[in-house]
Short mmCIF file of C-alpha atoms (C1' of nucleotides) in Angstrom, two decimals:
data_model
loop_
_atom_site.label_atom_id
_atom_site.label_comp_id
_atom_site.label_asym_id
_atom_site.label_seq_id
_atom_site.Cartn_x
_atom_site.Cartn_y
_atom_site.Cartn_z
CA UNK A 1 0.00 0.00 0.00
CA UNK A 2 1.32 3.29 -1.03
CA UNK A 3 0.04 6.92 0.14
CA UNK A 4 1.17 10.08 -2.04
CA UNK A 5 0.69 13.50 -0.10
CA UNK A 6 0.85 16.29 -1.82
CA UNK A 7 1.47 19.25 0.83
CA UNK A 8 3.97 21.94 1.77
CA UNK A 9 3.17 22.44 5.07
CA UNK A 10 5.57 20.40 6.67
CA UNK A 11 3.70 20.15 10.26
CA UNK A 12 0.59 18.79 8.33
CA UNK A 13 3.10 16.27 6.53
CA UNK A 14 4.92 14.96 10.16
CA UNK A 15 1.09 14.55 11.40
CA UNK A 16 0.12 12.60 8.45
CA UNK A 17 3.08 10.21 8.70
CA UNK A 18 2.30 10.22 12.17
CA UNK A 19 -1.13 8.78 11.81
CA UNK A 20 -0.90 6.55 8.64
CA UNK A 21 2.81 4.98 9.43
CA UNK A 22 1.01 1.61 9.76
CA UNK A 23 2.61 -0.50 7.48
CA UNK A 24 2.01 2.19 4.95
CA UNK A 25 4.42 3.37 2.20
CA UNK A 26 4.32 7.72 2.09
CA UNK A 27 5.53 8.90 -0.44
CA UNK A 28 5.61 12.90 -0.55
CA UNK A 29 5.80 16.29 -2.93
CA UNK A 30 5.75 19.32 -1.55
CA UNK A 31 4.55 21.45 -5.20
CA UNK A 32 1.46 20.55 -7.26
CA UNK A 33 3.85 19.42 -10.43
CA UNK A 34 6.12 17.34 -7.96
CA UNK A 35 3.07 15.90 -6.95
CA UNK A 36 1.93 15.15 -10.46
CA UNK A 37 5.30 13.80 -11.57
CA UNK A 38 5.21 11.58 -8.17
CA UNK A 39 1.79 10.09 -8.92
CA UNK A 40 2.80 9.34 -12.25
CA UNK A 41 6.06 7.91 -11.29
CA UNK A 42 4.46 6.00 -7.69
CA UNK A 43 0.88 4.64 -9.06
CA UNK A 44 -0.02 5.14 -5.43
CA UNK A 45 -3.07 3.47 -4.10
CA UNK A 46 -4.03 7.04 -2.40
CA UNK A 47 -3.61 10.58 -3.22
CA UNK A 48 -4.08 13.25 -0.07
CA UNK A 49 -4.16 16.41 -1.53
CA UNK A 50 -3.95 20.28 0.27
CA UNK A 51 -5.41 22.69 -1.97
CA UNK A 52 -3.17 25.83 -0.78
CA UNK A 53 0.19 24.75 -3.14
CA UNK A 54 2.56 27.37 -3.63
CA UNK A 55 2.99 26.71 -7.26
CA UNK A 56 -0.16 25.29 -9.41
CA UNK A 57 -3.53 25.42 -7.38
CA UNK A 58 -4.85 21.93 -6.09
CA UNK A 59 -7.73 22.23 -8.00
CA UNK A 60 -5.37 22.11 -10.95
CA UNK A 61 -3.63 19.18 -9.79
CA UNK A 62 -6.72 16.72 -9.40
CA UNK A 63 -7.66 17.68 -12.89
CA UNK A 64 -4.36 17.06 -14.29
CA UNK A 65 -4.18 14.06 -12.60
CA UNK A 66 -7.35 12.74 -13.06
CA UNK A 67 -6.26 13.18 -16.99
CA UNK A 68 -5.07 9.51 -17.00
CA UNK A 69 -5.92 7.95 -14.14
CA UNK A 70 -8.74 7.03 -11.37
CA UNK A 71 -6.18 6.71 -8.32
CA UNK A 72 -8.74 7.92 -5.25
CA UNK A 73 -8.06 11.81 -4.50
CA UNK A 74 -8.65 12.84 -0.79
CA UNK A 75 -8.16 16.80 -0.80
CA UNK A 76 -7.63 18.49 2.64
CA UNK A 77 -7.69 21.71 2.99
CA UNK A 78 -7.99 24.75 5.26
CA UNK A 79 -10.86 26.35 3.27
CA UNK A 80 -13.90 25.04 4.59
CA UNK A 81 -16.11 27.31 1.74
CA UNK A 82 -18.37 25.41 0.02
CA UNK A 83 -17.74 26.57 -3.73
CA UNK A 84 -14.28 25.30 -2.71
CA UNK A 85 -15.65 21.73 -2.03
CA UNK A 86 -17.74 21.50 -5.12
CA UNK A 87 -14.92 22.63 -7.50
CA UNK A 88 -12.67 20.21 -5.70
CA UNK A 89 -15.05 17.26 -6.12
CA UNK A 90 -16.11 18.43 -9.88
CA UNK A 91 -12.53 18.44 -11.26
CA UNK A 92 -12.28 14.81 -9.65
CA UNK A 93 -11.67 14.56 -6.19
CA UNK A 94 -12.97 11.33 -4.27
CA UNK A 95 -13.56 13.29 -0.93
CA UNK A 96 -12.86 16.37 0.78
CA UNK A 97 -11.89 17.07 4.39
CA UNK A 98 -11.73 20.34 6.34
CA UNK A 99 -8.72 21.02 8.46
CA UNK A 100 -8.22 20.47 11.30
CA UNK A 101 -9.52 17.06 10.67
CA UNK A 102 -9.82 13.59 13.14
CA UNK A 103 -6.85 11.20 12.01
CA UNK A 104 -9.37 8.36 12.75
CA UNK A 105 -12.02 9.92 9.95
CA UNK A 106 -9.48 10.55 8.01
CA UNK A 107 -7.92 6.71 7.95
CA UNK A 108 -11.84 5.30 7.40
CA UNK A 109 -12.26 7.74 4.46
CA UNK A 110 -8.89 6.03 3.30
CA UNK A 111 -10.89 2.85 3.85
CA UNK A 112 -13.67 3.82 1.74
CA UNK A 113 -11.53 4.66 -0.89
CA UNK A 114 -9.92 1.61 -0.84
CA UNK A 115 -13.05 -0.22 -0.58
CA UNK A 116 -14.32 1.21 -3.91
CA UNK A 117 -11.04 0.85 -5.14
CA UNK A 118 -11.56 -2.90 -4.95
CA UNK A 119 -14.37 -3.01 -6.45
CA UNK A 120 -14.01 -1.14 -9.09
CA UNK A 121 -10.48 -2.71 -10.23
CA UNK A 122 -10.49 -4.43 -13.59
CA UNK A 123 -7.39 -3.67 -16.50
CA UNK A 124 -6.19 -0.26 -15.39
CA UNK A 125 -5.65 1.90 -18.32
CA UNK A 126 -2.20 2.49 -18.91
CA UNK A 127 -0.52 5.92 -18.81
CA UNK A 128 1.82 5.30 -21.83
CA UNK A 129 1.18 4.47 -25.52
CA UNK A 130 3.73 3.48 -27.28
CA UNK A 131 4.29 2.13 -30.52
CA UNK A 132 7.41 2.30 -32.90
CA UNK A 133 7.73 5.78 -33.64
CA UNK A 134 5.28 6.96 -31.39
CA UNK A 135 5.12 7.62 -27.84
CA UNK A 136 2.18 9.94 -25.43
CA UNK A 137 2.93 9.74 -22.02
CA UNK A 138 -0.29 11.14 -19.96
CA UNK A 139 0.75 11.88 -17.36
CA UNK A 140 3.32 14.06 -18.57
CA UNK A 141 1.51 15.68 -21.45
CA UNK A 142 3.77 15.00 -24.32
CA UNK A 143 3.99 13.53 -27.32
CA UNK A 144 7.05 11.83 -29.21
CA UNK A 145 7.55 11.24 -33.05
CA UNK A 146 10.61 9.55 -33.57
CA UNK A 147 12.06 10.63 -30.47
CA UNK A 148 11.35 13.99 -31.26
CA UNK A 149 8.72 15.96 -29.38
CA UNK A 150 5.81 17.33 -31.28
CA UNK A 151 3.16 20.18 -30.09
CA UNK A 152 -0.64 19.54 -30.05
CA UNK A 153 -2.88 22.00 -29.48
CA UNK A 154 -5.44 21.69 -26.26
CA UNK A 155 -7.90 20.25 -28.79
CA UNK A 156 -5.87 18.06 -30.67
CA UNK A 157 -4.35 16.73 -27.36
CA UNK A 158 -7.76 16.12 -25.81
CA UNK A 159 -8.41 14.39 -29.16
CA UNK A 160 -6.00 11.78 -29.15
CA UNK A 161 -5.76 11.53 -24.91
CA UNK A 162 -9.39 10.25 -25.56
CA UNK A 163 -8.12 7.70 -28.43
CA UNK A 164 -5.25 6.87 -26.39
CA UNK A 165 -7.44 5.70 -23.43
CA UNK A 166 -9.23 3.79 -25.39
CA UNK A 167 -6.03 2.36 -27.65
CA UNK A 168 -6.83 -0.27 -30.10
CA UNK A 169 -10.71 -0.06 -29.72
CA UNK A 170 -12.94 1.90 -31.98
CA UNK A 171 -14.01 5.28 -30.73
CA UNK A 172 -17.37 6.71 -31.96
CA UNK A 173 -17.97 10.19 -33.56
CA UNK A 174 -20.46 10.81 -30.33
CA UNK A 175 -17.97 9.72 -27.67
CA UNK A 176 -15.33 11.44 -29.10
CA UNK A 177 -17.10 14.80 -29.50
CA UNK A 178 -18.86 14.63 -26.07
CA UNK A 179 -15.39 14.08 -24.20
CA UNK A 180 -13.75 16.45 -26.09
CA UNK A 181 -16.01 19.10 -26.71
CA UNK A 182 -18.42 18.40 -23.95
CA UNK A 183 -22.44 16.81 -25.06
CA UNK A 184 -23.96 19.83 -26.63
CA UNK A 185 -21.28 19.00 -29.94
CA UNK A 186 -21.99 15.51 -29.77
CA UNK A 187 -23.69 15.60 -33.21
CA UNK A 188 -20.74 17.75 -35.14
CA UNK A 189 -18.94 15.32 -36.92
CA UNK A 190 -17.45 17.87 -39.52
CA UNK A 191 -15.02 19.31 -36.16
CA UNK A 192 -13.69 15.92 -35.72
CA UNK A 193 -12.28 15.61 -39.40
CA UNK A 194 -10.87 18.39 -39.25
CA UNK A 195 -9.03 17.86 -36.23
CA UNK A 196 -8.27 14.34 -37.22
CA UNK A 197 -6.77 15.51 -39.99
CA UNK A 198 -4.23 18.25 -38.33
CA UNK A 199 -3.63 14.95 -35.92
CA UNK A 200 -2.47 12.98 -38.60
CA UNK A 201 -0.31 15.32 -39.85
CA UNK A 202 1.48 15.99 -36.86
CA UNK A 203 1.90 12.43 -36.41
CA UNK A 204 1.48 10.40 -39.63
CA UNK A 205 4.37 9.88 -41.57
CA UNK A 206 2.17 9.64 -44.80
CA UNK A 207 -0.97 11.23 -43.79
CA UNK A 208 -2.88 10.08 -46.38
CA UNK A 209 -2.31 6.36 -45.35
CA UNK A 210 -2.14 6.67 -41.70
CA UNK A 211 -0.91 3.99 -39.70
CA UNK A 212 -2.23 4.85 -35.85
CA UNK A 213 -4.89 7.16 -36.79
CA UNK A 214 -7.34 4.99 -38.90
CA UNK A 215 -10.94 5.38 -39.95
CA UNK A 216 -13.47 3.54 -39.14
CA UNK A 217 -16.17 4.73 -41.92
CA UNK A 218 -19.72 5.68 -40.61
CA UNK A 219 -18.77 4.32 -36.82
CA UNK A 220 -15.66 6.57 -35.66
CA UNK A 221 -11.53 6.16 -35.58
CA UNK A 222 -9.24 3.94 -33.92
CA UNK A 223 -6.09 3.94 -32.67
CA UNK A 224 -4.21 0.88 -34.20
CA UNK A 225 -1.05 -0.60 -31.80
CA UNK A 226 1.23 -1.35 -34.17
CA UNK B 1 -32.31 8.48 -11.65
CA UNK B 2 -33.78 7.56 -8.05
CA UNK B 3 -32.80 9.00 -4.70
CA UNK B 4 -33.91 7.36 -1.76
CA UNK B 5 -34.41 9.17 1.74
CA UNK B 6 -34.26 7.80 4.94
CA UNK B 7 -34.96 10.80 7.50
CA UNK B 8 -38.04 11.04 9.96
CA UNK B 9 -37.87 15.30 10.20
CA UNK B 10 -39.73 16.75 7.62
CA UNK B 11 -38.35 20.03 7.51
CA UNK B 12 -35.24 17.96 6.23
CA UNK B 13 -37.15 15.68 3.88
CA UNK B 14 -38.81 18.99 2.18
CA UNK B 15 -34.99 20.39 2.26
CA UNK B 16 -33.72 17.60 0.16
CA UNK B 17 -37.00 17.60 -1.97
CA UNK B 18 -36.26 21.68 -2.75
CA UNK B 19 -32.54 20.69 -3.45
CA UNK B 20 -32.51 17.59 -5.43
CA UNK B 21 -36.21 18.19 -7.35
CA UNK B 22 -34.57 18.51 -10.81
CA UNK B 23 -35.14 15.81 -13.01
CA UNK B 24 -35.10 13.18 -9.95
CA UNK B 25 -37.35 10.64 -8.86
CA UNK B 26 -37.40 11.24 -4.70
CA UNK B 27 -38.84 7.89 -2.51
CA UNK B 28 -39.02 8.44 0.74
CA UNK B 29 -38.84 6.66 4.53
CA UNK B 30 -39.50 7.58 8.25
CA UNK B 31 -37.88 4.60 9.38
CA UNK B 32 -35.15 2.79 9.09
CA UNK B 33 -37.18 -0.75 8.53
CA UNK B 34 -39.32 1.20 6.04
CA UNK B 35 -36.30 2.54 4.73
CA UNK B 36 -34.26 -0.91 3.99
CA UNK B 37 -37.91 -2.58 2.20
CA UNK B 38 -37.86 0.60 0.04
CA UNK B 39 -34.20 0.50 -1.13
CA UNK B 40 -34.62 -3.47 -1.87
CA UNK B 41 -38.30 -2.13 -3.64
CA UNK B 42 -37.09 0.51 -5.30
CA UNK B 43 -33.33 -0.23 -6.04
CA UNK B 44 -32.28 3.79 -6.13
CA UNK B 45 -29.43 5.22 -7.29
CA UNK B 46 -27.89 6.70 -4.22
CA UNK B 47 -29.55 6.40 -0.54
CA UNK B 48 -29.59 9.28 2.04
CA UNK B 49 -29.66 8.23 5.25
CA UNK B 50 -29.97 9.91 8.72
CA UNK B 51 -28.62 8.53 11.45
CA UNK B 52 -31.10 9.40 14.14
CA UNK B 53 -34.15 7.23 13.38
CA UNK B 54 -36.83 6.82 15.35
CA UNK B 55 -36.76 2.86 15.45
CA UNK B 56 -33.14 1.27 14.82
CA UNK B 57 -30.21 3.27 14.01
CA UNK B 58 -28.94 4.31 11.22
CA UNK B 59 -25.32 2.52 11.69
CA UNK B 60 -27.57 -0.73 11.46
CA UNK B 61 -29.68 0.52 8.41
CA UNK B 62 -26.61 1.29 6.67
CA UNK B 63 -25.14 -2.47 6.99
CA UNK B 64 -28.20 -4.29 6.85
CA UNK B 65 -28.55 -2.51 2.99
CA UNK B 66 -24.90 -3.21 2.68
CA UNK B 67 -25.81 -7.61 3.10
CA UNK B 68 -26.65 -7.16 -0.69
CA UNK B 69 -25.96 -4.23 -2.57
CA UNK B 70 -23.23 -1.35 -3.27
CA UNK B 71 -25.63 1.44 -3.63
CA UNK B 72 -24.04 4.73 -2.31
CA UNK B 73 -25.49 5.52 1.12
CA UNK B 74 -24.56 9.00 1.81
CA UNK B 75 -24.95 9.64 5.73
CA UNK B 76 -27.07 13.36 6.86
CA UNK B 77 -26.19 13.56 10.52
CA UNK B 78 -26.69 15.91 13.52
CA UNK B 79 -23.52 13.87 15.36
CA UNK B 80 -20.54 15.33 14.76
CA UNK B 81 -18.18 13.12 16.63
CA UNK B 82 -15.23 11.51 14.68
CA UNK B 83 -16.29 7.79 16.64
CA UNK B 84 -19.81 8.42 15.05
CA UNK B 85 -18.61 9.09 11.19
CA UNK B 86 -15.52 6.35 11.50
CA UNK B 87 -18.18 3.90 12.81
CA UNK B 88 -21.01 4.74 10.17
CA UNK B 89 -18.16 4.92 7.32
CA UNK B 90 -16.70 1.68 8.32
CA UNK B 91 -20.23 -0.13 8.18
CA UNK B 92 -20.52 0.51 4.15
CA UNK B 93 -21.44 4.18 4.12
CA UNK B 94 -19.79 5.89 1.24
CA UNK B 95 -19.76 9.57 2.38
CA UNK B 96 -20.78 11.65 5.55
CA UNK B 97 -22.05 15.06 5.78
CA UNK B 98 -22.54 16.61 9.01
CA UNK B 99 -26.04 19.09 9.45
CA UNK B 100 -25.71 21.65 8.69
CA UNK B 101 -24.46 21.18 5.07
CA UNK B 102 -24.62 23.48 1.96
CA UNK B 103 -26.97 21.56 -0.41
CA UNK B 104 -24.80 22.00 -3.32
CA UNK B 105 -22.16 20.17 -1.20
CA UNK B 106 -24.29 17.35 -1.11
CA UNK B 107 -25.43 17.58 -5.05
CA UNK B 108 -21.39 17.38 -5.65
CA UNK B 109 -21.10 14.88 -3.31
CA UNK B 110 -24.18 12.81 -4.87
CA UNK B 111 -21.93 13.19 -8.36
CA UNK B 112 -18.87 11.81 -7.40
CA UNK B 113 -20.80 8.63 -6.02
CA UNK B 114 -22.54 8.42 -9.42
CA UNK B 115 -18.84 8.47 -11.01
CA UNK B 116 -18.08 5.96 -9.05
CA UNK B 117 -20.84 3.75 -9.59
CA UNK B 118 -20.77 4.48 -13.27
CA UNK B 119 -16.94 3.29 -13.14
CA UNK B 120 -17.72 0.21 -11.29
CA UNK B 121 -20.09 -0.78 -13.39
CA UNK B 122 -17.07 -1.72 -15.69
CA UNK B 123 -16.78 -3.28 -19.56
CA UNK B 124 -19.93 -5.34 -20.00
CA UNK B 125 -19.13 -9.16 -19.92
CA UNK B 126 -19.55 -11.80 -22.34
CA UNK B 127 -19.22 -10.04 -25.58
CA UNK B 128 -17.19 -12.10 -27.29
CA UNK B 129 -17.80 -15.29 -29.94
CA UNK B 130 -14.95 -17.55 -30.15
CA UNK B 131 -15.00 -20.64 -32.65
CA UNK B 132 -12.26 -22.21 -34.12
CA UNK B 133 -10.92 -19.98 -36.65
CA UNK B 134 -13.69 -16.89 -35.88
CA UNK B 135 -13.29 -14.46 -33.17
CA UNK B 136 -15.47 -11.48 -33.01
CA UNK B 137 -15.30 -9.07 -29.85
CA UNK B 138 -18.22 -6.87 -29.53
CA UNK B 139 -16.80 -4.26 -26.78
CA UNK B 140 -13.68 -3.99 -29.35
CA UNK B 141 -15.74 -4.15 -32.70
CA UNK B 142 -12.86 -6.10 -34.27
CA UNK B 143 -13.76 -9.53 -36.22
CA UNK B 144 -10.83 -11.83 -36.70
CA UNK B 145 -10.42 -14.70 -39.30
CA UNK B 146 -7.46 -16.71 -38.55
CA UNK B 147 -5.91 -14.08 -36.54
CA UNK B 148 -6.28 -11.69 -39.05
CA UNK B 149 -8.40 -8.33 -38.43
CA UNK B 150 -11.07 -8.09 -41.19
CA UNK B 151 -12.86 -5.39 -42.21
CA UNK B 152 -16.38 -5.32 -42.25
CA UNK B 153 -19.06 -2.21 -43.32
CA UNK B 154 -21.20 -0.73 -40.77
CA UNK B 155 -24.48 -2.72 -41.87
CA UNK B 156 -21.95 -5.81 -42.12
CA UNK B 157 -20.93 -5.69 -38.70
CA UNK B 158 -24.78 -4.72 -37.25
CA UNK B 159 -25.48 -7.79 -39.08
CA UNK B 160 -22.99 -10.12 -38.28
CA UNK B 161 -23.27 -8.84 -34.38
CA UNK B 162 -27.11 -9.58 -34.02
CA UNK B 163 -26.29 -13.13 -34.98
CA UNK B 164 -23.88 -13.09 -32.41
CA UNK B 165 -26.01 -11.72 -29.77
CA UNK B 166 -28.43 -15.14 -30.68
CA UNK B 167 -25.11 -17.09 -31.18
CA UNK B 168 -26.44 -20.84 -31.47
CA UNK B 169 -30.28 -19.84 -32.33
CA UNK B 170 -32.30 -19.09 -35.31
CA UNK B 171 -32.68 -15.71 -35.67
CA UNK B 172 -35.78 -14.85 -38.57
CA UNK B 173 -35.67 -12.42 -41.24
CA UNK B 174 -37.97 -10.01 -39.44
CA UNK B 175 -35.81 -10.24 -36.84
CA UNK B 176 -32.54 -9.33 -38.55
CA UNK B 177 -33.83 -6.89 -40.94
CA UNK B 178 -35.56 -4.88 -37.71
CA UNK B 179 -32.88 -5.05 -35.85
CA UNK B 180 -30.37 -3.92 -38.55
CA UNK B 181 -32.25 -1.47 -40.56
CA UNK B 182 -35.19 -0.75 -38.55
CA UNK B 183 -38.68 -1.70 -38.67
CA UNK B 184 -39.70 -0.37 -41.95
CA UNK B 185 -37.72 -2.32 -43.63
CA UNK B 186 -38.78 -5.68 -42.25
CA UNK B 187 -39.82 -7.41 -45.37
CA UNK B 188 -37.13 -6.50 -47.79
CA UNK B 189 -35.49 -10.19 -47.59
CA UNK B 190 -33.22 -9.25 -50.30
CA UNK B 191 -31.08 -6.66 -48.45
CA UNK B 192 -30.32 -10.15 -46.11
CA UNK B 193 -29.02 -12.01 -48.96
CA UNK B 194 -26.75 -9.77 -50.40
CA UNK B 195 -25.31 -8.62 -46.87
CA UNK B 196 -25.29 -12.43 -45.86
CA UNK B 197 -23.47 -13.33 -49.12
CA UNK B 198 -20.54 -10.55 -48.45
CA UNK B 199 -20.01 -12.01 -45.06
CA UNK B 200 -19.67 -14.94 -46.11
CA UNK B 201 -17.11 -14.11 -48.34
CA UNK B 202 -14.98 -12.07 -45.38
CA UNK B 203 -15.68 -14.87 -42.93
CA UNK B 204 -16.08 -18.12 -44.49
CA UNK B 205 -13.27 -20.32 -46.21
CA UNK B 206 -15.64 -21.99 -48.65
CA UNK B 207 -19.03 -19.17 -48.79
CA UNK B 208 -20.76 -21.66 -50.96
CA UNK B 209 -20.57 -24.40 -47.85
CA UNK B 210 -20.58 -22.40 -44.80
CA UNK B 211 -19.74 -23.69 -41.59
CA UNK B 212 -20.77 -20.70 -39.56
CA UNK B 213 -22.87 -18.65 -41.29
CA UNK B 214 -25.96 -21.26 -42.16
CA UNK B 215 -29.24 -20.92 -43.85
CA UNK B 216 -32.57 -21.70 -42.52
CA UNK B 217 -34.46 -22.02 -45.15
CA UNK B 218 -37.96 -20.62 -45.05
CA UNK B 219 -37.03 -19.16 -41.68
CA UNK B 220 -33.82 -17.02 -41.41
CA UNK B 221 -29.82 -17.55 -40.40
CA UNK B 222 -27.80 -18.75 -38.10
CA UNK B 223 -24.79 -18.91 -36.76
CA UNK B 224 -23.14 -22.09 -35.59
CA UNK B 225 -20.52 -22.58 -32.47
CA UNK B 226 -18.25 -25.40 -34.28
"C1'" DA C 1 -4.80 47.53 -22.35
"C1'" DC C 2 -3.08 46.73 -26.65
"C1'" DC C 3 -1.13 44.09 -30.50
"C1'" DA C 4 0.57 39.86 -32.56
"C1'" DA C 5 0.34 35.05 -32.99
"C1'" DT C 6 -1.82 31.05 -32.37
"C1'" DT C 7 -5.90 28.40 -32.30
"C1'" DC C 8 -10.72 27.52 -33.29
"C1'" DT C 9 -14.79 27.55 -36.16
"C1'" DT C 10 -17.12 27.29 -40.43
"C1'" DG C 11 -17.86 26.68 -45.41
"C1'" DA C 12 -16.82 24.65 -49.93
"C1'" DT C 13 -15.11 21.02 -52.93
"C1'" DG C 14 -13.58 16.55 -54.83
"C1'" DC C 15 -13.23 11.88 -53.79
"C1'" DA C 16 -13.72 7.11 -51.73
"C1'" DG C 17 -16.35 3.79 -49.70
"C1'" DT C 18 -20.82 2.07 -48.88
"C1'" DC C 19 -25.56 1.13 -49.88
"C1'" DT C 20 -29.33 0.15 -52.79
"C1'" DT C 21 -31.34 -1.91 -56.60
"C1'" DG C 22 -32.15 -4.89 -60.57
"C1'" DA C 23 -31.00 -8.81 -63.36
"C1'" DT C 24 -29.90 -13.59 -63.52
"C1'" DA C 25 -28.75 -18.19 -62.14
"C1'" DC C 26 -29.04 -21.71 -58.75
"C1'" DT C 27 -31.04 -24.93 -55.08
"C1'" DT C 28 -34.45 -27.37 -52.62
"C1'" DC C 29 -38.74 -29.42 -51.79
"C1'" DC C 30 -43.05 -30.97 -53.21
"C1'" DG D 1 -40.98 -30.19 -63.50
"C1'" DG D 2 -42.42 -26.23 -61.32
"C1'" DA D 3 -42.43 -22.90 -57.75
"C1'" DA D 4 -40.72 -20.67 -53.90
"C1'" DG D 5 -36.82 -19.50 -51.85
"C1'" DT D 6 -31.83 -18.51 -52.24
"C1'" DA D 7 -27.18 -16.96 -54.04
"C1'" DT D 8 -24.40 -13.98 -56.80
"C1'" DC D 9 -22.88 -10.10 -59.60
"C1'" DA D 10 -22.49 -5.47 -60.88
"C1'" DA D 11 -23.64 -0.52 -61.68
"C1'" DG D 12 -25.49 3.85 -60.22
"C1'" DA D 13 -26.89 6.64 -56.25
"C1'" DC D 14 -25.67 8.22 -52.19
"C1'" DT D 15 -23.55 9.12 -47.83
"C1'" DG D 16 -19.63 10.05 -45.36
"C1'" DC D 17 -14.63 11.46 -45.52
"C1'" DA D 18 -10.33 14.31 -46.35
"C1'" DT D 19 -8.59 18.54 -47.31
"C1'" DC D 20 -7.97 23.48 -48.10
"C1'" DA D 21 -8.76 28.01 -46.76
"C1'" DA D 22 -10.50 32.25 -44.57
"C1'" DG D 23 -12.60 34.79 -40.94
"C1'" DA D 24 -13.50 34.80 -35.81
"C1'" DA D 25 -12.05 34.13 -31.31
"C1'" DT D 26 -8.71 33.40 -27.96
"C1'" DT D 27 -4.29 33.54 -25.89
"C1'" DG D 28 0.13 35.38 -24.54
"C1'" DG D 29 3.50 38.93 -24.36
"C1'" DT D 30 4.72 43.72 -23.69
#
DNA sequence: ACCAATTCTTGATGCAGTCTTGATACTTCC
DNA sequence: GGAAGTATCAAGACTGCATCAAGAATTGGT
């Protein structure tokens, strides 16, 4: 079992170690992208985030994070507002504590976690496509053509996270539009092509045949493993 | 979507009704036995549950529910203490908001329990026909002959996957031309032939003896395990 | 707060793949 | 042998796709 903590406060970190020791592995960052890069790099089985970073806010973080994987998010924090709570548990937090907070609550909300954790397991998606000359690590937000790194736009990232997440199955036009544009463009088909097409040739060696991007005509695309 | 409410104060019960009314079908309890016969009854989405019920308490409502389902029981308590939340968390609840709580709080909180149960829910099982040389995966939409990927058209693969879904059985004409193109077009027998004869060609060795892809005549198709 | 650069949206066009439809030959059962 | 049902082939119609390009909106830097 493995416990990330994202937190500068170092007082807030010594009471956390304090209370969760039991054979526990903590692992810590004391910035939002250390934390980031430390989920990525740990796969922890628990996330406890503090809001008040002095770099990226921890709103930020849990939707970065939450960008390629479902790891539980437990976000403590010192404001108790509500608006706070709701935008914490919108951009993908599991929970949400006030400080000061009961070390006892705060190890059976770990349970909870854990408990839907268990239940929920099946084949994690995986963080990291890669494929000959290509290579998108998630968690880091980049994307490699023959070891070279190339620049997506927001969209065109979005566009091929989603394809990534879902490597080697087919994708519908409606899936793809709703999770990258959100549900009211589920039904505008013609954005897709042409983002599909600026994909490709970023990434295609011969656009016009591509080899990861492919078409699947009157259903959606794919992206092809090999 | 169904919330279920297990409270015996009315103020709070017309609270919740106020907060949640959009688009959501509210069934309600006094009790806690009422309250466990109208989760099995009505099999809601998420439960609310107070802890202060007038016959047993809610600790005990929350894991008698728990003996056979996962639904999210959100806890609304008065009790503040960290023994009472630990206890009521550790006996299946999923979440635990102390009154007085912003009701936009508990909307956000209702959401992430949705995610969750829409997560857990998982890839849907059994979608896969496996038979000698023929593979077809439904979740993937892939259809392999001899371990090669073959393409098939939309209508093609519609087709081919409704004989699937009745892997074994006879499926009739009406059937598959209802299913595939939609009622109006349940008599025109001939679309079935020509789809069924460029299947055959993609899937079987010999089309003019198939071994999976039969004929019934008079009837319909079917398609054969060995 | 402004300007420049990037990014997004929208329309138009040619093309490829898919569907529909008709004609014809074959098979099976009575 | 005839009739109903079935298989096959192929061409035109049609839908859906790729691509280019220009104006609108947004972003980032000063």
């Amino acid at each position: 079992m493995t416990i990330a903590i994202i937190d500068d406060e170092l007082p807030m970190r010594r009471l956390l170690r304090a209370g969760l020791a039991d054979g526990v592995r903590l692992v810590e960052a004391e910035t939002g992208e250390a934390g980031i890069g430390l989920v990525a790099q740990e796969n922890p089985d628990v996330v406890l985030l503090d809001l008040g970073l002095p770099d990226i806010d921890g709103i930020e973080v849990a939707k970065r994070i939450r960008e390629w994987t479902d790891v539980p998010i437990i976000v403590l924090s010192a404001r108790g507002q509500e608006r706070d709570k709701i935008a914490a548990l919108d951009a993908g937090a599991d929970d949400y504590l006030t400080k000061p907070f009961g070390i006892g609550e705060l190890q059976a909300r770990i349970r909870v976690t854990l408990r839907h954790a268990e239940r929920a397991k099946g084949p994690n998606p995986e963080a990291l496509f890669e494929s000959e000359g290509l290579r998108i690590d998630l968690s880091a937000r980049q994307v490699f053509v023959e070891d070279s790194e190339i620049h997506l736009t927001p969209i065109e990232y979005k566009l091929l996270s989603t394809l990534v997440r879902h490597a080697g199955l087919v994708v519908t036009h409606k899936q793809l539009l709703t999770e990258v544009w959100g549900p009211a463009y589920a039904y505008e088909v013609h954005y897709l092509r042409v983002y599909m097409a600026q994909l490709r040739h970023k990434i295609e060696s011969n656009p016009a045949q591509p080899r990861y991007l492919t078409t699947e005509t009157g259903i959606g695309y794919r992206l092809r493993f090999t």
